[in-house]
Short mmCIF file of N, CA, C and O in Angstrom, two decimals:
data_model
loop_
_atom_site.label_atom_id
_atom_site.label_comp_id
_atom_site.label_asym_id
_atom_site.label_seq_id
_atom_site.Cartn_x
_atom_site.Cartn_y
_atom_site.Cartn_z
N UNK A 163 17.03 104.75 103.87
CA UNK A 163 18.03 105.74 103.57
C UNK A 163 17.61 106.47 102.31
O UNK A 163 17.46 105.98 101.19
N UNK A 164 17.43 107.81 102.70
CA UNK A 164 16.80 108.58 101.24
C UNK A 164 18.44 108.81 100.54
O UNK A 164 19.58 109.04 100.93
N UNK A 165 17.63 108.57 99.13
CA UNK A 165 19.03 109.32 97.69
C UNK A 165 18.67 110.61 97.93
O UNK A 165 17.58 111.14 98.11
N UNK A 166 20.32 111.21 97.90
CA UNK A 166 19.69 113.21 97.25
C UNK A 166 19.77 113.28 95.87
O UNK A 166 20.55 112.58 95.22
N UNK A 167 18.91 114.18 95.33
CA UNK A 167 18.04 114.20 94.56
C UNK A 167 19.38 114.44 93.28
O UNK A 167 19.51 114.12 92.10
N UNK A 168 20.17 115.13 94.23
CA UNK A 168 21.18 115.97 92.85
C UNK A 168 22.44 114.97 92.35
O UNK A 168 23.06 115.11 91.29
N UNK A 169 22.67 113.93 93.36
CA UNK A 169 23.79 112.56 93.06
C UNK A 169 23.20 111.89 91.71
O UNK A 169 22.09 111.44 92.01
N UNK A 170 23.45 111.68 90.49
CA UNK A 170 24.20 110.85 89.69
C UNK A 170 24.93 110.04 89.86
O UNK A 170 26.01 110.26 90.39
N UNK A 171 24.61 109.05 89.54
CA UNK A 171 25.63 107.36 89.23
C UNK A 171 25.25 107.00 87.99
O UNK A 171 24.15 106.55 87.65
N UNK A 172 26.38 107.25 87.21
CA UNK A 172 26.81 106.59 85.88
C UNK A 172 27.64 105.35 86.06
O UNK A 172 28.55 105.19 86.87
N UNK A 173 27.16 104.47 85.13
CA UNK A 173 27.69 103.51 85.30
C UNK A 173 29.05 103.62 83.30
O UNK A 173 28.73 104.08 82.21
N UNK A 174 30.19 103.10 83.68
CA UNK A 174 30.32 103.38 82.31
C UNK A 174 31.30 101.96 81.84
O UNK A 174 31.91 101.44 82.78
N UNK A 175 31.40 101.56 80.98
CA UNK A 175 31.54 100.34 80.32
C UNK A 175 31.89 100.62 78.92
O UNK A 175 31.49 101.32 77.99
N UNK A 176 32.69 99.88 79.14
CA UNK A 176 33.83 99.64 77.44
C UNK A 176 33.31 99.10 76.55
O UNK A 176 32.70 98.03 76.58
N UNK A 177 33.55 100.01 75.42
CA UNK A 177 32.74 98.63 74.37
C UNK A 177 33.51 97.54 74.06
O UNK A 177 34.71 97.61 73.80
N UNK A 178 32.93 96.63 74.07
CA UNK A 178 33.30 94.96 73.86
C UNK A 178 32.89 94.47 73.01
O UNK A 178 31.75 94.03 73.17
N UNK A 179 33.71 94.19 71.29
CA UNK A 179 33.70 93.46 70.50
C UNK A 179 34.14 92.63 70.03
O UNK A 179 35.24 92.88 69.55
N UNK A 180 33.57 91.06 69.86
CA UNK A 180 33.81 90.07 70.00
C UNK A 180 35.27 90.14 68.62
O UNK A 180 35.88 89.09 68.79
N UNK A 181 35.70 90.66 67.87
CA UNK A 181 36.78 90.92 67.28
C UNK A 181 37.53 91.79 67.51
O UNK A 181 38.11 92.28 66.53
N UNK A 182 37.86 92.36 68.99
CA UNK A 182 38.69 92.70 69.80
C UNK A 182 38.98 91.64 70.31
O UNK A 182 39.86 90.89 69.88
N UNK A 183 38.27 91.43 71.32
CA UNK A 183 38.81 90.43 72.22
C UNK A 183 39.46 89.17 71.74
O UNK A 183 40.22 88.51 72.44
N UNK A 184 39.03 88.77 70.10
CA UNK A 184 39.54 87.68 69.52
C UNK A 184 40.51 87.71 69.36
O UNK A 184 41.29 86.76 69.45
N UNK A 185 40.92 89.51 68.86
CA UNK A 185 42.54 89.53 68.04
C UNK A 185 43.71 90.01 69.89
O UNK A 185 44.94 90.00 69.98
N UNK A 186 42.82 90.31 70.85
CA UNK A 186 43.66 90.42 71.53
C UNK A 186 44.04 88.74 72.18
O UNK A 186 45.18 88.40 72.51
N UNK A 187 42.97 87.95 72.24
CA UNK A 187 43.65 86.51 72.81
C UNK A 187 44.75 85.73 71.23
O UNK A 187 45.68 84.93 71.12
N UNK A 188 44.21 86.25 70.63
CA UNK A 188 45.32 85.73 69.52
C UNK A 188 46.85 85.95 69.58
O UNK A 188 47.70 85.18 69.13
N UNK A 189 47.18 87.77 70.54
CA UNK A 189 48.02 87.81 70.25
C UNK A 189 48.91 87.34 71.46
O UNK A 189 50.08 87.02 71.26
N UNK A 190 48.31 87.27 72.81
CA UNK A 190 48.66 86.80 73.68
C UNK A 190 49.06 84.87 73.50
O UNK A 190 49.99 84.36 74.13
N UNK A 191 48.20 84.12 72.60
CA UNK A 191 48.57 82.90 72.43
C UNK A 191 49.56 82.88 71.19
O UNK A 191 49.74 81.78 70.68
N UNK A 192 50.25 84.01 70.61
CA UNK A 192 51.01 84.14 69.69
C UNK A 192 52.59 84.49 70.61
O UNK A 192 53.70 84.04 70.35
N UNK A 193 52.32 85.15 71.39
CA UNK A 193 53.47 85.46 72.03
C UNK A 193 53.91 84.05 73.12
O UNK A 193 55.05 83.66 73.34
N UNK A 194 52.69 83.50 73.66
CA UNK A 194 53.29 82.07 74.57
C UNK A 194 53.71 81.23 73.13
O UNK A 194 54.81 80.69 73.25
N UNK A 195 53.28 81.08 72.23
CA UNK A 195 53.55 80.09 71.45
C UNK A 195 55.04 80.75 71.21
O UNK A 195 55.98 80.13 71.70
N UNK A 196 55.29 81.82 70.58
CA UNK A 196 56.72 82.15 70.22
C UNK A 196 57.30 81.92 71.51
O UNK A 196 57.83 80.81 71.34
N UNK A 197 57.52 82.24 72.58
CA UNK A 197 58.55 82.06 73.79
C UNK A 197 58.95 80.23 73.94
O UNK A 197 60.03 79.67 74.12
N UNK A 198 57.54 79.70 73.79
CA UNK A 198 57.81 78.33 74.13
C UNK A 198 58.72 77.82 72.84
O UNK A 198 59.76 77.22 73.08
N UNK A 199 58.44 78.00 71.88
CA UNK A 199 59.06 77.93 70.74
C UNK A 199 60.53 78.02 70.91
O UNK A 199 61.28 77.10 71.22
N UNK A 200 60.91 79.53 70.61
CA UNK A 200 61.77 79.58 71.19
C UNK A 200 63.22 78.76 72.54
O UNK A 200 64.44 78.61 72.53
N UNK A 201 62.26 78.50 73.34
CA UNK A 201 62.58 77.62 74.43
C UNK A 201 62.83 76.40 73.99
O UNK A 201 63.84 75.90 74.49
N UNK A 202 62.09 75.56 73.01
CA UNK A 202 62.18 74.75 72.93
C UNK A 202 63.80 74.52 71.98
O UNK A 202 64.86 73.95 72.23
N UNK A 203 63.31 75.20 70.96
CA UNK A 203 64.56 75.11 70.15
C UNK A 203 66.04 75.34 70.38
O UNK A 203 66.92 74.89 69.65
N UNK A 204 66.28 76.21 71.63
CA UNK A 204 67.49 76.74 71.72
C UNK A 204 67.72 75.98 72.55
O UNK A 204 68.77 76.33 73.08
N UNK A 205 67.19 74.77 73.16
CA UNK A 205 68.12 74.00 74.37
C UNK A 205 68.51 72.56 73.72
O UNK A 205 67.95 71.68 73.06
N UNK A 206 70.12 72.89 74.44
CA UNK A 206 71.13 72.15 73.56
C UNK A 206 71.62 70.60 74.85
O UNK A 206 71.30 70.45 76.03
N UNK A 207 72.41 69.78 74.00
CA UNK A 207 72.67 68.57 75.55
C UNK A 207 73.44 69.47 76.05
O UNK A 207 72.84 69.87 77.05
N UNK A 208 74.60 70.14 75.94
CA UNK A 208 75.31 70.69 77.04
C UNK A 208 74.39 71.75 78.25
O UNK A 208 74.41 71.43 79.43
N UNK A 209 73.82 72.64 77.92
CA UNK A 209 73.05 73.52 78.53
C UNK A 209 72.63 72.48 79.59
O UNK A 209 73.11 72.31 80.71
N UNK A 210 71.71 71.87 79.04
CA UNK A 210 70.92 70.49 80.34
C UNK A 210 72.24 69.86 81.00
O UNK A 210 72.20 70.13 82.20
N UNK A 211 73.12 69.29 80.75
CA UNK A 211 74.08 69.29 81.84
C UNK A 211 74.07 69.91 83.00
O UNK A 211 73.72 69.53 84.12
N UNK A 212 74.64 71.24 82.46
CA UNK A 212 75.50 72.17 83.17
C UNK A 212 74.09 73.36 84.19
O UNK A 212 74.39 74.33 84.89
N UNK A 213 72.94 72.93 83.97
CA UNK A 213 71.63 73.79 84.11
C UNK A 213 71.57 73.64 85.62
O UNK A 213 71.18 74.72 86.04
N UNK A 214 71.87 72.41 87.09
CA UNK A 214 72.15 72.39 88.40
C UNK A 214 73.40 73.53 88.76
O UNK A 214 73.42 74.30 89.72
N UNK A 215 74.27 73.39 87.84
CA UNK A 215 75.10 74.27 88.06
C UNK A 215 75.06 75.93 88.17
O UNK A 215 75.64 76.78 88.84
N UNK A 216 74.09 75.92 87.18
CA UNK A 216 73.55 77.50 86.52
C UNK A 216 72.83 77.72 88.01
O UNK A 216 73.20 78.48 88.91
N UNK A 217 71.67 76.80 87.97
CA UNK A 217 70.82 77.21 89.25
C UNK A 217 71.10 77.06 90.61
O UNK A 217 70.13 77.16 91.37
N UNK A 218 72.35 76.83 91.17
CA UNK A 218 73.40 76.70 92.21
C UNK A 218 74.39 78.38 92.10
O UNK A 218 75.01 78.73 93.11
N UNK A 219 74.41 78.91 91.35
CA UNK A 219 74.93 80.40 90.79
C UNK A 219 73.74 81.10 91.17
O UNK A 219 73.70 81.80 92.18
N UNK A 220 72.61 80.91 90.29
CA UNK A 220 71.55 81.75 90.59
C UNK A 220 71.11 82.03 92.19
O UNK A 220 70.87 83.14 92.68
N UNK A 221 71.07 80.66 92.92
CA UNK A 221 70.88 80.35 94.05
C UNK A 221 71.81 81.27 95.40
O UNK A 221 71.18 81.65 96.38
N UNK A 222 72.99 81.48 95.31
CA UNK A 222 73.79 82.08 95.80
C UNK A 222 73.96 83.81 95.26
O UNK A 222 73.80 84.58 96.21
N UNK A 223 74.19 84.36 94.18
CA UNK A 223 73.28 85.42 93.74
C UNK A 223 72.43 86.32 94.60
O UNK A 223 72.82 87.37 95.11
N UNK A 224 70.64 85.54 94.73
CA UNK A 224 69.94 85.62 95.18
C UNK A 224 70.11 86.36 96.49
O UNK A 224 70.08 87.49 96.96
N UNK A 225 70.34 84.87 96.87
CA UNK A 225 70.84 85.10 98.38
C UNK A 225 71.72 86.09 99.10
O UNK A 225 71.72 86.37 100.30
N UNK A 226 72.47 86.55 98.16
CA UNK A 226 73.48 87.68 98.59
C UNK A 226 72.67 89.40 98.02
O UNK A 226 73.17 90.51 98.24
N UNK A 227 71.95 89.25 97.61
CA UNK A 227 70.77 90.01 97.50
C UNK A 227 69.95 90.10 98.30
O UNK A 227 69.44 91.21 98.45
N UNK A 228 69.55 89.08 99.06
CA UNK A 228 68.33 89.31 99.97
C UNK A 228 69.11 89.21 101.33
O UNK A 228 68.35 89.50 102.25
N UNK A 229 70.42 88.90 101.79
CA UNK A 229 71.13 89.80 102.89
C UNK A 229 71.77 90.86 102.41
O UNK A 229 72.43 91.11 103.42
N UNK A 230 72.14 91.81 101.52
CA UNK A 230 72.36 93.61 101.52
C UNK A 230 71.05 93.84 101.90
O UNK A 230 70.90 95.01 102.27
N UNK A 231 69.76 92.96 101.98
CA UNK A 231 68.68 94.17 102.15
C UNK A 231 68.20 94.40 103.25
O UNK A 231 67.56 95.40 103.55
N UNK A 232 68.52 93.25 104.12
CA UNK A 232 68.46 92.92 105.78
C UNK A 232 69.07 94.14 106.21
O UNK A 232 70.02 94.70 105.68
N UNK A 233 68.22 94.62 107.53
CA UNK A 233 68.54 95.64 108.12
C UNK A 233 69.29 95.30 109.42
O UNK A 233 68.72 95.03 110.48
N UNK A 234 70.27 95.33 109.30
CA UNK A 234 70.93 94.70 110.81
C UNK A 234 71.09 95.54 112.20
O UNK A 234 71.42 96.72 112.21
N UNK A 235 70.87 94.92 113.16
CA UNK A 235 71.05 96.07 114.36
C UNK A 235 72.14 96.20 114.39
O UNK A 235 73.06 95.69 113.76
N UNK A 236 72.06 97.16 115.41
CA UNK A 236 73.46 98.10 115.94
C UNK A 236 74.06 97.18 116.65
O UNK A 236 73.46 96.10 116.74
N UNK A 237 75.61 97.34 117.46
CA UNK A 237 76.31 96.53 118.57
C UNK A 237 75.41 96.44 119.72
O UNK A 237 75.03 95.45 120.34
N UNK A 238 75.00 98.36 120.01
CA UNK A 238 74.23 97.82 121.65
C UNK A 238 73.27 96.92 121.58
O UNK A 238 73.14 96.26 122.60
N UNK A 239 72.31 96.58 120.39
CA UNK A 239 71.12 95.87 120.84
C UNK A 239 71.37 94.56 120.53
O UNK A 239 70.88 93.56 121.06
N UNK A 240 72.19 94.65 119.60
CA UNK A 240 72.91 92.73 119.54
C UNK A 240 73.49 92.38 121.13
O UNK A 240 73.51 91.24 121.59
N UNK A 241 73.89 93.46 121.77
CA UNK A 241 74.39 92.93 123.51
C UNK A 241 73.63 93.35 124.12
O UNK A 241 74.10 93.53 125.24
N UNK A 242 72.55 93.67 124.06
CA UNK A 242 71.61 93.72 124.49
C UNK A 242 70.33 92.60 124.77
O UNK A 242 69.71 92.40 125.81
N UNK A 243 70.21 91.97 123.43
CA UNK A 243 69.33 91.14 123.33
C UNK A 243 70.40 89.74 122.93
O UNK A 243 69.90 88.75 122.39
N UNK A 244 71.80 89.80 123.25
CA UNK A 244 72.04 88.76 123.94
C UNK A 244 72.61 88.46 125.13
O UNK A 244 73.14 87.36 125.17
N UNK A 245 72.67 89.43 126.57
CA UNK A 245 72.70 89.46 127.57
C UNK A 245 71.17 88.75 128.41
O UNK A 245 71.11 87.99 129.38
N UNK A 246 69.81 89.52 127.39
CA UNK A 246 68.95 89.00 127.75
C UNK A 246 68.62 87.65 127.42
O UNK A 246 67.77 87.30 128.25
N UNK A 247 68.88 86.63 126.56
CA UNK A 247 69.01 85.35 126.38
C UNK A 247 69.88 84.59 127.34
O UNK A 247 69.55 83.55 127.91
N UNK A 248 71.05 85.23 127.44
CA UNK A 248 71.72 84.27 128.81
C UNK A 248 70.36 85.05 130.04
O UNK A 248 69.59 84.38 130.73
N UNK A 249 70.40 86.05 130.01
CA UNK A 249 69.57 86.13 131.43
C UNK A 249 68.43 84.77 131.83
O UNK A 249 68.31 84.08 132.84
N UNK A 250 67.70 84.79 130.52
CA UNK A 250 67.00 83.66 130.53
C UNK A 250 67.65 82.74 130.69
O UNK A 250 68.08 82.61 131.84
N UNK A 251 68.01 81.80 129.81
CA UNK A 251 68.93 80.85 130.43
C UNK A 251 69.18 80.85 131.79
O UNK A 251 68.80 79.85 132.41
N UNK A 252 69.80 81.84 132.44
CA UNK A 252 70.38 81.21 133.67
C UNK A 252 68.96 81.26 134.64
O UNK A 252 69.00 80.49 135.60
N UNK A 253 68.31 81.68 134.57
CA UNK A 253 66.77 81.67 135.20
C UNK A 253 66.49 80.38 134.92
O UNK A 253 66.73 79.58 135.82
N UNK A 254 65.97 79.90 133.76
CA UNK A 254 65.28 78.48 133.70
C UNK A 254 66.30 77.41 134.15
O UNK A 254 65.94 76.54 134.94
N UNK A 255 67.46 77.46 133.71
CA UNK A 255 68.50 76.40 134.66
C UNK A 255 68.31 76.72 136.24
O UNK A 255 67.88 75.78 136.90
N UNK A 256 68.54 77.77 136.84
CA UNK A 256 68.63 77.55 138.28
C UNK A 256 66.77 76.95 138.52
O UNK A 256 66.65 76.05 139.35
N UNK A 257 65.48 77.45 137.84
CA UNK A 257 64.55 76.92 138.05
C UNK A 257 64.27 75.32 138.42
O UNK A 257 63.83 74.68 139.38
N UNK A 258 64.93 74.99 136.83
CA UNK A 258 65.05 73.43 136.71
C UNK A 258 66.15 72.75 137.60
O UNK A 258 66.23 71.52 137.59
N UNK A 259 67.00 73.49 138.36
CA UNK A 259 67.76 72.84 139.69
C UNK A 259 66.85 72.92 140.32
O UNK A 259 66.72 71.77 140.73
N UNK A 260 65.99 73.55 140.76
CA UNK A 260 65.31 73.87 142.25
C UNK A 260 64.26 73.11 141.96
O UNK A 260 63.86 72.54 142.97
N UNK A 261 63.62 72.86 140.97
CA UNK A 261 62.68 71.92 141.18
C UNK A 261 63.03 70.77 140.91
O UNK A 261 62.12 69.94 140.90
N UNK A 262 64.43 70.29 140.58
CA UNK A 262 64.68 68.89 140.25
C UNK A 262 65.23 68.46 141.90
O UNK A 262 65.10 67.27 142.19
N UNK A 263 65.81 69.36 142.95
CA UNK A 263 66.12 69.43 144.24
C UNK A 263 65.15 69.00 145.08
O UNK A 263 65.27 68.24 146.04
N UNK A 264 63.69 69.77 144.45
CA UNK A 264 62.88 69.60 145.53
C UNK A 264 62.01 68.53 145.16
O UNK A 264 61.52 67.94 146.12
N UNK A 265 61.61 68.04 143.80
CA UNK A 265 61.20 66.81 143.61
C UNK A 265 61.97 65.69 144.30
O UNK A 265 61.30 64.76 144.74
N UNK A 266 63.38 65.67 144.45
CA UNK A 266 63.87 64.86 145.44
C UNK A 266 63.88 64.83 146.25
O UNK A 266 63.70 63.70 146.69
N UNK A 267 64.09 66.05 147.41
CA UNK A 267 63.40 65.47 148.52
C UNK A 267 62.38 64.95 148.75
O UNK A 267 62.25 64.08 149.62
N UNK A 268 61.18 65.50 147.78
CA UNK A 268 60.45 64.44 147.96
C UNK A 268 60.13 63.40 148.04
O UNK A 268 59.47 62.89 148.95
N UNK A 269 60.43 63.06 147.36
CA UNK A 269 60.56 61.32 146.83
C UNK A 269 61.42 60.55 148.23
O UNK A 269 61.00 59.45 148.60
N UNK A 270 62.50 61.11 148.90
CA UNK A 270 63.63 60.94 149.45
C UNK A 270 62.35 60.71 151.02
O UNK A 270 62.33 59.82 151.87
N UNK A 271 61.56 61.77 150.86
CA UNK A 271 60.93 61.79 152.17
C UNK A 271 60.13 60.66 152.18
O UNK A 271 60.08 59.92 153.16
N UNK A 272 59.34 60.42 150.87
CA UNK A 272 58.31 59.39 151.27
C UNK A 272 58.81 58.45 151.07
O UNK A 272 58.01 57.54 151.32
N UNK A 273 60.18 57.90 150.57
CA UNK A 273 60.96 56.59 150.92
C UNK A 273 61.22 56.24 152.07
O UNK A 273 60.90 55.15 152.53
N UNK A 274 61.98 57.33 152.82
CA UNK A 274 62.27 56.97 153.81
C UNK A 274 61.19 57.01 155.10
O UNK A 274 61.53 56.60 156.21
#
């Protein structure tokens, strides 16, 4: 595969100094250290109690959030697509009569 002659590829790259990157992981292990910190200090015995409770709230919340977002069908296709479930149904029941009928005669024949 020939290159044309007139394409350029630059490649281009950030400069990277090892006292960047130091003061940026510093500040990222400055901010987990403050949150955990934080965290740590402000939890009280009551909070831990009552915290199944909190997340039994949250839990229900949620959930009533993620059905407003459900798109629900219309009436016709809810009777629609449950006309077709009994349809089934009554198909595999009369199936499973007819072959539970005719497995007996069988059986019925080579007994007798």
């Amino acid at each position: 595969m020939a290159k044309d002659k007139g394409t350029v590829v630059r490649r281009i790259t950030a400069p990277s100094t090892e006292s960047s990157a130091a003061r940026t992981d510093e500040k990222v292990v400055e901010k987990v250290a403050t949150k955990k910190g934080k965290r740590a200090a402000g939890k009280s015995a009551p909070f831990v109690l009552f915290r199944p409770i909190f997340a039994i709230g949250r839990y229900f919340r949620d959930s009533w959030r993620e059905l407003r977002q459900v798109q629900w069908t219309n009436r016709r296709a809810t009777w629609a697509l449950t006309l077709a479930v009994l349809a089934f149904c009554a198909f595999f029941v009369a199936l499973i009569i007819l072959v539970d009928w005719l497995f007996n005669w069988v059986i019925q024949e080579v007994i007798l």
